PDB file of C-alpha atoms in Angstrom:
ATOM      1  CA  MET B   1     151.772-113.187  -6.169  1.00 40.00           C
ATOM      2  CA  ALA B   2     149.845-111.211  -3.621  1.00 41.00           C
ATOM      3  CA  VAL B   3     149.612-112.437  -0.048  1.00 40.00           C
ATOM      4  CA  GLU B   4     146.186-113.909   0.661  1.00 39.00           C
ATOM      5  CA  PRO B   5     145.480-113.528   4.407  1.00 41.00           C
ATOM      6  CA  GLU B   6     142.873-115.744   5.946  1.00 39.00           C
ATOM      7  CA  HIS B   7     139.813-114.283   7.592  1.00 41.00           C
ATOM      8  CA  ALA B   8     136.678-115.543   9.322  1.00 42.00           C
ATOM      9  CA  THR B   9     135.598-119.105   8.694  1.00 44.00           C
ATOM     10  CA  VAL B  10     132.671-119.911   6.407  1.00 43.00           C
ATOM     11  CA  ASN B  11     130.907-123.202   7.095  1.00 48.00           C
ATOM     12  CA  GLY B  12     133.841-124.217   9.242  1.00 48.00           C
ATOM     13  CA  ARG B  13     136.440-123.486   6.544  1.00 47.00           C
ATOM     14  CA  LYS B  14     138.738-120.523   6.270  1.00 47.00           C
ATOM     15  CA  LYS B  15     138.120-118.311   3.248  1.00 45.00           C
ATOM     16  CA  PRO B  16     141.000-116.357   1.706  1.00 47.00           C
ATOM     17  CA  GLN B  17     140.253-112.717   0.967  1.00 51.00           C
ATOM     18  CA  ARG B  18     142.206-110.443  -1.375  1.00 53.00           C
ATOM     19  CA  PRO B  19     143.742-107.454   0.442  1.00 63.00           C
ATOM     20  CA  GLN B  20     142.586-103.969  -0.488  1.00 76.00           C
ATOM     21  CA  ARG B  21     144.696-102.206  -3.092  1.00 82.00           C
ATOM     22  CA  THR B  22     147.092 -99.479  -2.038  1.00 88.00           C
ATOM     23  CA  HIS B  23     147.100 -95.977  -3.507  1.00 86.00           C
ATOM     24  CA  ARG B  24     150.282 -96.871  -5.412  1.00 84.00           C
ATOM     25  CA  GLU B  25     148.621 -99.881  -7.023  1.00 87.00           C
ATOM     26  CA  VAL B  26     145.689 -97.696  -8.080  1.00 90.00           C
ATOM     27  CA  ALA B  27     148.157 -95.158  -9.497  1.00 85.00           C
ATOM     28  CA  ASP B  28     149.945 -97.938 -11.427  1.00 83.00           C
ATOM     29  CA  GLU B  29     146.702 -99.067 -13.066  1.00 87.00           C
ATOM     30  CA  LEU B  30     145.584 -95.537 -13.982  1.00 89.00           C
ATOM     31  CA  ARG B  31     149.055 -94.705 -15.296  1.00 82.00           C
ATOM     32  CA  ALA B  32     148.943 -97.788 -17.529  1.00 79.00           C
ATOM     33  CA  ARG B  33     145.581 -96.679 -18.945  1.00 84.00           C
ATOM     34  CA  ILE B  34     147.000 -93.241 -19.729  1.00 83.00           C
ATOM     35  CA  ARG B  35     150.180 -94.611 -21.296  1.00 73.00           C
ATOM     36  CA  SER B  36     148.282 -97.145 -23.420  1.00 70.00           C
ATOM     37  CA  GLY B  37     145.785 -94.559 -24.700  1.00 75.00           C
ATOM     38  CA  VAL B  38     142.723 -95.911 -22.905  1.00 82.00           C
ATOM     39  CA  LEU B  39     142.613 -92.518 -21.185  1.00 86.00           C
ATOM     40  CA  ARG B  40     143.599 -89.857 -23.726  1.00 84.00           C
ATOM     41  CA  PRO B  41     145.098 -86.346 -23.337  1.00 84.00           C
ATOM     42  CA  GLY B  42     142.407 -83.818 -22.461  1.00 84.00           C
ATOM     43  CA  GLN B  43     139.954 -86.499 -21.321  1.00 89.00           C
ATOM     44  CA  ARG B  44     138.200 -86.147 -17.980  1.00 89.00           C
ATOM     45  CA  MET B  45     138.961 -88.871 -15.460  1.00 90.00           C
ATOM     46  CA  PRO B  46     136.141 -90.698 -13.641  1.00 91.00           C
ATOM     47  CA  THR B  47     135.122 -89.065 -10.380  1.00 89.00           C
ATOM     48  CA  GLN B  48     136.891 -90.025  -7.164  1.00 89.00           C
ATOM     49  CA  ALA B  49     133.732 -91.817  -6.039  1.00 89.00           C
ATOM     50  CA  GLN B  50     133.632 -93.841  -9.271  1.00 90.00           C
ATOM     51  CA  LEU B  51     137.302 -94.770  -8.983  1.00 92.00           C
ATOM     52  CA  ALA B  52     136.889 -95.755  -5.339  1.00 90.00           C
ATOM     53  CA  ALA B  53     133.988 -98.036  -6.274  1.00 91.00           C
ATOM     54  CA  GLU B  54     135.847 -99.554  -9.249  1.00 91.00           C
ATOM     55  CA  PHE B  55     138.994-100.393  -7.276  1.00 91.00           C
ATOM     56  CA  GLY B  56     137.231-101.229  -4.024  1.00 91.00           C
ATOM     57  CA  VAL B  57     139.206 -98.683  -1.984  1.00 91.00           C
ATOM     58  CA  GLU B  58     138.544 -95.647   0.169  1.00 91.00           C
ATOM     59  CA  ARG B  59     138.570 -92.187  -1.428  1.00 87.00           C
ATOM     60  CA  GLN B  60     141.756 -91.387   0.467  1.00 88.00           C
ATOM     61  CA  ALA B  61     143.560 -94.056  -1.588  1.00 89.00           C
ATOM     62  CA  VAL B  62     142.153 -92.579  -4.805  1.00 90.00           C
ATOM     63  CA  ARG B  63     143.293 -89.076  -3.831  1.00 87.00           C
ATOM     64  CA  GLY B  64     146.777 -90.429  -3.068  1.00 86.00           C
ATOM     65  CA  ALA B  65     146.900 -92.120  -6.482  1.00 88.00           C
ATOM     66  CA  LEU B  66     145.801 -88.948  -8.269  1.00 89.00           C
ATOM     67  CA  ARG B  67     148.442 -86.911  -6.453  1.00 84.00           C
ATOM     68  CA  ILE B  68     151.134 -89.348  -7.634  1.00 81.00           C
ATOM     69  CA  LEU B  69     149.993 -88.969 -11.247  1.00 83.00           C
ATOM     70  CA  GLN B  70     149.814 -85.191 -10.888  1.00 81.00           C
ATOM     71  CA  SER B  71     153.425 -85.139  -9.627  1.00 71.00           C
ATOM     72  CA  GLU B  72     154.376 -87.086 -12.775  1.00 69.00           C
ATOM     73  CA  HIS B  73     152.605 -84.451 -14.935  1.00 73.00           C
ATOM     74  CA  LEU B  74     150.080 -86.995 -16.166  1.00 82.00           C
ATOM     75  CA  LEU B  75     147.037 -85.286 -14.630  1.00 87.00           C
ATOM     76  CA  THR B  76     145.906 -81.694 -14.205  1.00 81.00           C
ATOM     77  CA  ASN B  77     143.055 -79.915 -12.436  1.00 76.00           C
ATOM     78  CA  ILE B  78     142.955 -82.200  -9.418  1.00 75.00           C
ATOM     79  CA  SER B  79     140.470 -80.872  -6.888  1.00 68.00           C
ATOM     80  CA  LYS B  80     137.653 -82.075  -4.680  1.00 57.00           C
ATOM     81  CA  GLY B  81     135.038 -80.400  -6.859  1.00 65.00           C
ATOM     82  CA  ALA B  82     135.697 -81.812 -10.322  1.00 75.00           C
ATOM     83  CA  PRO B  83     137.330 -84.854 -11.957  1.00 86.00           C
ATOM     84  CA  ALA B  84     140.974 -84.529 -12.951  1.00 88.00           C
ATOM     85  CA  THR B  85     142.009 -84.171 -16.600  1.00 89.00           C
ATOM     86  CA  VAL B  86     144.603 -86.216 -18.466  1.00 90.00           C
ATOM     87  CA  ALA B  87     147.489 -83.887 -19.312  1.00 83.00           C
ATOM     88  CA  ASP B  88     148.446 -83.054 -22.903  1.00 74.00           C
ATOM     89  CA  ARG B  89     150.948 -85.533 -24.396  1.00 58.00           C
ATOM     90  CA  ALA B  90     150.590 -87.763 -21.348  1.00 53.00           C
ATOM     91  CA  ASP B  91     150.326 -90.731 -23.702  1.00 50.00           C
ATOM     92  CA  ARG B  92     153.821 -90.248 -25.124  1.00 54.00           C
ATOM     93  CA  ALA B  93     156.213 -92.704 -23.514  1.00 56.00           C
ATOM     94  CA  PRO B  94     159.707 -91.266 -22.913  1.00 58.00           C
ATOM     95  CA  ALA B  95     162.558 -93.537 -23.964  1.00 58.00           C
ATOM     96  CA  GLY B  96     166.210 -94.007 -23.113  1.00 60.00           C
ATOM     97  CA  SER B  97     167.701 -91.925 -20.334  1.00 59.00           C
ATOM     98  CA  ALA B  98     164.631 -89.666 -20.428  1.00 61.00           C
ATOM     99  CA  ALA B  99     162.415 -92.517 -19.263  1.00 68.00           C
ATOM    100  CA  PRO B 100     162.114 -92.857 -15.475  1.00 77.00           C
ATOM    101  CA  PRO B 101     162.087 -96.427 -14.095  1.00 85.00           C
ATOM    102  CA  GLN B 102     158.484 -97.626 -13.910  1.00 86.00           C
ATOM    103  CA  PRO B 103     156.686-100.881 -13.114  1.00 88.00           C
ATOM    104  CA  THR B 104     156.624-103.317 -16.029  1.00 90.00           C
ATOM    105  CA  THR B 105     152.838-103.082 -16.291  1.00 85.00           C
ATOM    106  CA  VAL B 106     153.190 -99.330 -16.864  1.00 85.00           C
ATOM    107  CA  ALA B 107     156.305 -99.033 -19.021  1.00 88.00           C
ATOM    108  CA  LEU B 108     156.235-102.070 -21.303  1.00 91.00           C
ATOM    109  CA  ALA B 109     152.983-101.644 -23.259  1.00 90.00           C
ATOM    110  CA  PRO B 110     153.703 -98.159 -24.674  1.00 88.00           C
ATOM    111  CA  ARG B 111     157.268 -99.141 -25.623  1.00 90.00           C
ATOM    112  CA  ILE B 112     156.008-102.298 -27.386  1.00 93.00           C
ATOM    113  CA  ALA B 113     153.374-100.212 -29.177  1.00 90.00           C
ATOM    114  CA  SER B 114     156.067 -97.771 -30.336  1.00 88.00           C
ATOM    115  CA  ALA B 115     158.155-100.689 -31.606  1.00 93.00           C
ATOM    116  CA  PHE B 116     155.212-101.803 -33.776  1.00 94.00           C
ATOM    117  CA  GLU B 117     155.376 -98.524 -35.671  1.00 90.00           C
ATOM    118  CA  ALA B 118     158.346 -99.979 -37.593  1.00 94.00           C
ATOM    119  CA  GLU B 119     157.849-101.849 -40.856  1.00 95.00           C
ATOM    120  CA  HIS B 120     159.864-104.785 -39.512  1.00 97.00           C
ATOM    121  CA  VAL B 121     159.183-105.395 -35.820  1.00 97.00           C
ATOM    122  CA  GLU B 122     161.793-107.419 -33.912  1.00 98.00           C
ATOM    123  CA  ILE B 123     161.226-108.322 -30.254  1.00 98.00           C
ATOM    124  CA  ASP B 124     163.472-110.575 -28.161  1.00 98.00           C
ATOM    125  CA  ALA B 125     162.596-111.385 -24.557  1.00 98.00           C
ATOM    126  CA  VAL B 126     164.063-113.267 -21.590  1.00 98.00           C
ATOM    127  CA  CYS B 127     161.507-113.817 -18.833  1.00 97.00           C
ATOM    128  CA  LEU B 128     159.946-116.282 -16.406  1.00 96.00           C
ATOM    129  CA  THR B 129     156.436-116.779 -17.855  1.00 95.00           C
ATOM    130  CA  ALA B 130     155.895-114.190 -20.671  1.00 95.00           C
ATOM    131  CA  VAL B 131     152.811-112.824 -18.897  1.00 95.00           C
ATOM    132  CA  SER B 132     154.015-109.194 -19.070  1.00 94.00           C
ATOM    133  CA  LEU B 133     154.899-109.517 -22.754  1.00 96.00           C
ATOM    134  CA  THR B 134     151.554-111.109 -23.597  1.00 96.00           C
ATOM    135  CA  LEU B 135     149.698-108.291 -21.854  1.00 94.00           C
ATOM    136  CA  ALA B 136     151.839-105.605 -23.505  1.00 94.00           C
ATOM    137  CA  ILE B 137     151.347-107.046 -26.998  1.00 95.00           C
ATOM    138  CA  GLY B 138     147.618-106.455 -26.609  1.00 93.00           C
ATOM    139  CA  GLU B 139     147.929-102.702 -27.212  1.00 89.00           C
ATOM    140  CA  PRO B 140     149.685-102.829 -30.625  1.00 93.00           C
ATOM    141  CA  LEU B 141     147.335-105.622 -31.676  1.00 95.00           C
ATOM    142  CA  ARG B 142     144.365-103.349 -30.963  1.00 93.00           C
ATOM    143  CA  GLN B 143     145.999-100.585 -32.986  1.00 90.00           C
ATOM    144  CA  ILE B 144     146.668-102.944 -35.897  1.00 95.00           C
ATOM    145  CA  TYR B 145     143.038-104.063 -35.969  1.00 94.00           C
ATOM    146  CA  ALA B 146     141.979-100.399 -35.764  1.00 91.00           C
ATOM    147  CA  GLY B 147     144.141 -99.611 -38.789  1.00 92.00           C
ATOM    148  CA  ARG B 148     146.536 -97.287 -36.938  1.00 88.00           C
ATOM    149  CA  LEU B 149     149.574 -99.599 -37.195  1.00 90.00           C
ATOM    150  CA  LYS B 150     150.618-101.522 -40.317  1.00 93.00           C
ATOM    151  CA  PRO B 151     153.863-103.486 -39.877  1.00 95.00           C
ATOM    152  CA  ALA B 152     154.867-105.744 -42.762  1.00 97.00           C
ATOM    153  CA  LYS B 153     156.833-108.280 -40.716  1.00 97.00           C
ATOM    154  CA  VAL B 154     156.980-109.313 -37.039  1.00 98.00           C
ATOM    155  CA  ASP B 155     159.680-111.524 -35.537  1.00 98.00           C
ATOM    156  CA  VAL B 156     159.420-112.482 -31.860  1.00 98.00           C
ATOM    157  CA  ARG B 157     161.893-114.699 -29.957  1.00 98.00           C
ATOM    158  CA  VAL B 158     161.322-115.645 -26.314  1.00 98.00           C
ATOM    159  CA  LEU B 159     163.636-117.433 -23.879  1.00 98.00           C
ATOM    160  CA  LEU B 160     161.855-119.137 -20.955  1.00 98.00           C
ATOM    161  CA  PRO B 161     163.048-121.551 -18.247  1.00 98.00           C
ATOM    162  CA  SER B 162     162.951-125.228 -19.111  1.00 97.00           C
ATOM    163  CA  ARG B 163     160.252-127.350 -17.475  1.00 94.00           C
ATOM    164  CA  ASN B 164     162.901-129.896 -16.452  1.00 92.00           C
ATOM    165  CA  ILE B 165     165.032-127.726 -14.155  1.00 94.00           C
ATOM    166  CA  ASP B 166     164.718-127.069 -10.433  1.00 92.00           C
ATOM    167  CA  LEU B 167     163.567-123.458 -10.483  1.00 95.00           C
ATOM    168  CA  ALA B 168     165.135-121.006  -8.042  1.00 95.00           C
ATOM    169  CA  PHE B 169     161.660-119.384  -7.843  1.00 95.00           C
ATOM    170  CA  PRO B 170     158.773-119.842  -7.497  1.00 95.00           C
ATOM    171  CA  VAL B 171     159.359-122.572  -4.901  1.00 94.00           C
ATOM    172  CA  PRO B 172     157.751-123.695  -1.638  1.00 93.00           C
ATOM    173  CA  VAL B 173     159.409-122.070   1.382  1.00 92.00           C
ATOM    174  CA  GLY B 174     160.281-125.450   2.860  1.00 84.00           C
ATOM    175  CA  GLY B 175     161.551-126.840  -0.417  1.00 81.00           C
ATOM    176  CA  ARG B 176     160.056-129.574  -2.562  1.00 77.00           C
ATOM    177  CA  GLN B 177     158.488-132.524  -0.751  1.00 71.00           C
ATOM    178  CA  GLY B 178     159.169-135.547  -2.935  1.00 66.00           C
ATOM    179  CA  ASP B 179     158.206-135.546  -6.607  1.00 72.00           C
ATOM    180  CA  ASP B 180     154.936-133.672  -6.063  1.00 79.00           C
ATOM    181  CA  ASP B 181     155.483-129.920  -6.529  1.00 88.00           C
ATOM    182  CA  PRO B 182     152.215-127.994  -7.071  1.00 91.00           C
ATOM    183  CA  VAL B 183     154.089-124.670  -7.138  1.00 92.00           C
ATOM    184  CA  HIS B 184     156.229-125.838 -10.069  1.00 93.00           C
ATOM    185  CA  GLU B 185     153.189-127.279 -11.845  1.00 92.00           C
ATOM    186  CA  ARG B 186     151.310-124.011 -11.500  1.00 92.00           C
ATOM    187  CA  TRP B 187     154.285-122.057 -12.899  1.00 94.00           C
ATOM    188  CA  LEU B 188     154.557-124.502 -15.803  1.00 95.00           C
ATOM    189  CA  ALA B 189     150.859-124.177 -16.597  1.00 94.00           C
ATOM    190  CA  GLN B 190     151.150-120.389 -16.568  1.00 94.00           C
ATOM    191  CA  ARG B 191     154.295-120.427 -18.731  1.00 97.00           C
ATOM    192  CA  ASN B 192     152.640-122.660 -21.311  1.00 97.00           C
ATOM    193  CA  ALA B 193     149.333-120.798 -21.318  1.00 97.00           C
ATOM    194  CA  GLN B 194     150.919-117.359 -21.702  1.00 96.00           C
ATOM    195  CA  GLY B 195     153.228-118.557 -24.454  1.00 97.00           C
ATOM    196  CA  GLN B 196     150.378-120.184 -26.349  1.00 97.00           C
ATOM    197  CA  VAL B 197     148.230-117.041 -26.127  1.00 97.00           C
ATOM    198  CA  LEU B 198     151.129-114.850 -27.252  1.00 97.00           C
ATOM    199  CA  ARG B 199     151.864-117.093 -30.237  1.00 97.00           C
ATOM    200  CA  HIS B 200     148.198-117.464 -31.214  1.00 97.00           C
ATOM    201  CA  ASN B 201     147.470-113.723 -31.064  1.00 97.00           C
ATOM    202  CA  LEU B 202     150.500-112.834 -33.170  1.00 97.00           C
ATOM    203  CA  LEU B 203     150.105-115.601 -35.748  1.00 97.00           C
ATOM    204  CA  ALA B 204     146.482-114.541 -36.246  1.00 97.00           C
ATOM    205  CA  LEU B 205     147.829-111.401 -37.941  1.00 97.00           C
ATOM    206  CA  ARG B 206     148.864-113.562 -40.902  1.00 96.00           C
ATOM    207  CA  ALA B 207     145.277-114.443 -41.723  1.00 94.00           C
ATOM    208  CA  THR B 208     143.671-111.134 -40.797  1.00 96.00           C
ATOM    209  CA  HIS B 209     146.231-108.650 -42.157  1.00 96.00           C
ATOM    210  CA  GLY B 210     148.701-110.611 -44.283  1.00 97.00           C
ATOM    211  CA  ILE B 211     151.584-109.758 -41.928  1.00 97.00           C
ATOM    212  CA  ASP B 212     154.629-112.027 -42.098  1.00 98.00           C
ATOM    213  CA  VAL B 213     154.805-113.245 -38.476  1.00 98.00           C
ATOM    214  CA  HIS B 214     157.308-115.601 -36.851  1.00 98.00           C
ATOM    215  CA  VAL B 215     157.187-116.524 -33.134  1.00 98.00           C
ATOM    216  CA  SER B 216     159.844-118.790 -31.599  1.00 98.00           C
ATOM    217  CA  PHE B 217     160.487-120.100 -28.085  1.00 98.00           C
ATOM    218  CA  ARG B 218     163.577-121.741 -26.594  1.00 98.00           C
ATOM    219  CA  ALA B 219     164.164-123.170 -23.115  1.00 98.00           C
ATOM    220  CA  LEU B 220     166.864-122.002 -20.717  1.00 98.00           C
ATOM    221  CA  PRO B 221     168.645-124.419 -18.353  1.00 98.00           C
ATOM    222  CA  PHE B 222     168.448-121.880 -15.506  1.00 97.00           C
ATOM    223  CA  THR B 223     166.044-119.464 -13.804  1.00 97.00           C
ATOM    224  CA  PRO B 224     166.627-115.947 -15.178  1.00 97.00           C
ATOM    225  CA  PRO B 225     167.250-113.501 -12.297  1.00 96.00           C
ATOM    226  CA  VAL B 226     166.237-110.606 -14.559  1.00 96.00           C
ATOM    227  CA  LYS B 227     163.800-109.925 -17.370  1.00 97.00           C
ATOM    228  CA  LEU B 228     164.990-108.320 -20.595  1.00 98.00           C
ATOM    229  CA  TYR B 229     163.123-107.022 -23.654  1.00 98.00           C
ATOM    230  CA  LEU B 230     164.991-105.999 -26.824  1.00 98.00           C
ATOM    231  CA  LEU B 231     163.015-103.906 -29.303  1.00 97.00           C
ATOM    232  CA  ASN B 232     163.971-103.455 -32.968  1.00 96.00           C
ATOM    233  CA  ASN B 233     167.700-103.715 -32.191  1.00 93.00           C
ATOM    234  CA  THR B 234     167.573-100.172 -30.782  1.00 93.00           C
ATOM    235  CA  GLU B 235     166.105-100.389 -27.291  1.00 95.00           C
ATOM    236  CA  ALA B 236     166.642-102.583 -24.220  1.00 96.00           C
ATOM    237  CA  LEU B 237     164.245-102.745 -21.289  1.00 96.00           C
ATOM    238  CA  PHE B 238     165.636-104.372 -18.154  1.00 95.00           C
ATOM    239  CA  ALA B 239     164.169-105.301 -14.755  1.00 96.00           C
ATOM    240  CA  TYR B 240     165.224-107.374 -11.751  1.00 96.00           C
ATOM    241  CA  TYR B 241     163.137-110.246 -10.421  1.00 96.00           C
ATOM    242  CA  THR B 242     163.060-109.453  -6.698  1.00 94.00           C
ATOM    243  CA  VAL B 243     162.205-112.582  -4.712  1.00 95.00           C
ATOM    244  CA  THR B 244     159.904-112.222  -1.715  1.00 94.00           C
ATOM    245  CA  ARG B 245     158.019-114.545   0.576  1.00 94.00           C
ATOM    246  CA  SER B 246     154.337-114.774  -0.320  1.00 90.00           C
ATOM    247  CA  GLU B 247     151.298-117.012  -0.046  1.00 89.00           C
ATOM    248  CA  ALA B 248     150.089-119.041  -3.023  1.00 84.00           C
ATOM    249  CA  LEU B 249     146.521-120.339  -3.129  1.00 83.00           C
ATOM    250  CA  ILE B 250     146.673-123.657  -4.991  1.00 81.00           C
ATOM    251  CA  GLY B 251     143.386-125.500  -5.065  1.00 78.00           C
ATOM    252  CA  GLN B 252     142.038-125.338  -1.524  1.00 80.00           C
ATOM    253  CA  GLU B 253     145.472-125.031   0.074  1.00 84.00           C
ATOM    254  CA  THR B 254     147.520-121.938   0.875  1.00 87.00           C
ATOM    255  CA  LEU B 255     151.258-122.534   0.537  1.00 89.00           C
ATOM    256  CA  PRO B 256     154.085-120.222   1.656  1.00 93.00           C
ATOM    257  CA  THR B 257     156.380-119.642  -1.318  1.00 94.00           C
ATOM    258  CA  TYR B 258     159.359-117.656  -2.498  1.00 95.00           C
ATOM    259  CA  ASP B 259     158.305-115.872  -5.674  1.00 94.00           C
ATOM    260  CA  ALA B 260     158.908-112.691  -7.666  1.00 93.00           C
ATOM    261  CA  GLN B 261     156.409-110.017  -8.651  1.00 82.00           C
ATOM    262  CA  GLY B 262     157.457-109.844 -12.283  1.00 79.00           C
ATOM    263  CA  VAL B 263     154.657-107.617 -13.556  1.00 82.00           C
ATOM    264  CA  ARG B 264     155.530-105.012 -10.927  1.00 83.00           C
ATOM    265  CA  SER B 265     159.305-105.132 -11.374  1.00 89.00           C
ATOM    266  CA  MET B 266     160.800-101.702 -12.083  1.00 92.00           C
ATOM    267  CA  LEU B 267     161.741-101.473 -15.759  1.00 94.00           C
ATOM    268  CA  PHE B 268     164.808 -99.496 -16.838  1.00 94.00           C
ATOM    269  CA  ALA B 269     165.033 -98.265 -20.448  1.00 93.00           C
ATOM    270  CA  PHE B 270     168.199 -97.984 -22.554  1.00 94.00           C
ATOM    271  CA  GLU B 271     168.230 -96.660 -26.124  1.00 91.00           C
ATOM    272  CA  GLN B 272     170.911 -97.024 -28.772  1.00 88.00           C
ATOM    273  CA  GLY B 273     172.344 -93.648 -29.735  1.00 85.00           C
ATOM    274  CA  ASP B 274     171.438 -92.087 -26.390  1.00 79.00           C
ATOM    275  CA  GLY B 275     175.060 -91.795 -25.235  1.00 87.00           C
ATOM    276  CA  LEU B 276     177.858 -94.349 -25.015  1.00 92.00           C
ATOM    277  CA  ARG B 277     176.471 -95.989 -21.863  1.00 91.00           C
ATOM    278  CA  ASP B 278     173.022 -96.720 -23.331  1.00 92.00           C
ATOM    279  CA  THR B 279     174.370 -97.736 -26.722  1.00 93.00           C
ATOM    280  CA  THR B 280     176.824-100.182 -25.182  1.00 96.00           C
ATOM    281  CA  PHE B 281     174.150-101.657 -22.917  1.00 96.00           C
ATOM    282  CA  VAL B 282     171.830-102.291 -25.890  1.00 96.00           C
ATOM    283  CA  GLU B 283     174.641-103.855 -27.934  1.00 97.00           C
ATOM    284  CA  GLN B 284     175.835-106.094 -25.083  1.00 98.00           C
ATOM    285  CA  SER B 285     172.263-107.149 -24.310  1.00 98.00           C
ATOM    286  CA  HIS B 286     171.854-108.339 -27.897  1.00 97.00           C
ATOM    287  CA  LEU B 287     175.125-110.231 -27.751  1.00 98.00           C
ATOM    288  CA  TRP B 288     174.049-111.894 -24.481  1.00 98.00           C
ATOM    289  CA  PHE B 289     170.614-112.853 -25.815  1.00 98.00           C
ATOM    290  CA  ASN B 290     171.967-114.249 -29.084  1.00 98.00           C
ATOM    291  CA  ALA B 291     174.625-116.229 -27.229  1.00 98.00           C
ATOM    292  CA  LEU B 292     171.972-117.902 -25.066  1.00 98.00           C
ATOM    293  CA  TRP B 293     169.707-118.511 -28.059  1.00 98.00           C
ATOM    294  CA  GLU B 294     172.431-120.123 -30.147  1.00 98.00           C
ATOM    295  CA  THR B 295     174.266-122.170 -27.476  1.00 98.00           C
ATOM    296  CA  ILE B 296     172.847-123.548 -24.226  1.00 98.00           C
ATOM    297  CA  SER B 297     169.101-123.089 -24.869  1.00 98.00           C
ATOM    298  CA  SER B 298     167.018-125.911 -26.341  1.00 97.00           C
ATOM    299  CA  GLU B 299     163.780-126.372 -28.243  1.00 95.00           C
ATOM    300  CA  LEU B 300     160.721-125.539 -26.155  1.00 95.00           C
ATOM    301  CA  GLU B 301     157.299-127.128 -26.622  1.00 90.00           C
ATOM    302  CA  LEU B 302     154.442-125.251 -24.958  1.00 91.00           C
ATOM    303  CA  THR B 303     152.576-128.372 -23.952  1.00 80.00           C
ATOM    304  CA  ASP B 304     151.191-129.729 -20.707  1.00 56.00           C
TER     305      ASP B 304
END
């Protein structure tokens, strides 16, 4: 959650205002568009003025973002006189040890899309709310509806924290005050909403494309300190939840909280067959996930 500083009063009340994005945040968004195919190889980027207006930043931030993407060989022809160009093969997502750690919003969608190229898609996930997974699933769904992907079967299993536990995060900085915990209630609402959207969007493929789809959720009795995605029994994507102090706007009140920026967590990729280290990590990750699924987890109902 981003910090929401308070600024000048309006009608006697303080109004929170979202801070301006940094050049790295702009780079993350543009990188995600390139990786997901929204911006394709050889395509001209919008002008710096257009990007500055879209993101609500100064041109200096846009130039910094473009330089980051150029250093990653995603853009070419960066100059003040003409828009940059998306580099050839910039949409191909490297995997395994060849894949540099990247924010979840950047790395997850192209890897999920690649997983959907298989006839039988299998995705297992351990996470806090499933928001990153729900967002990432959007890209292969678009490709299925466009006729570019045609899986025959999709199996998705997701482990999420139970509603009945005292979460390690997100939590109010001062701890819970009695039974009323708006931070926990907001997390629960987000967990349920994201899970319901994920399940609905995937199950819709049965009616529209005749795909055999199964989506299952189970509840963990603890807060996962990491997020893990297992793709087709061959790839593991791993990221830490790094807890920071932030400000949560709940209703009309701003509360100091300890929370983790899950969508921006750096994702590390491991691929089976890419050396003993990666292969062992993928195998052990599957053993760990299956052990949790089959033992201490419980049935999860995505209800209010």
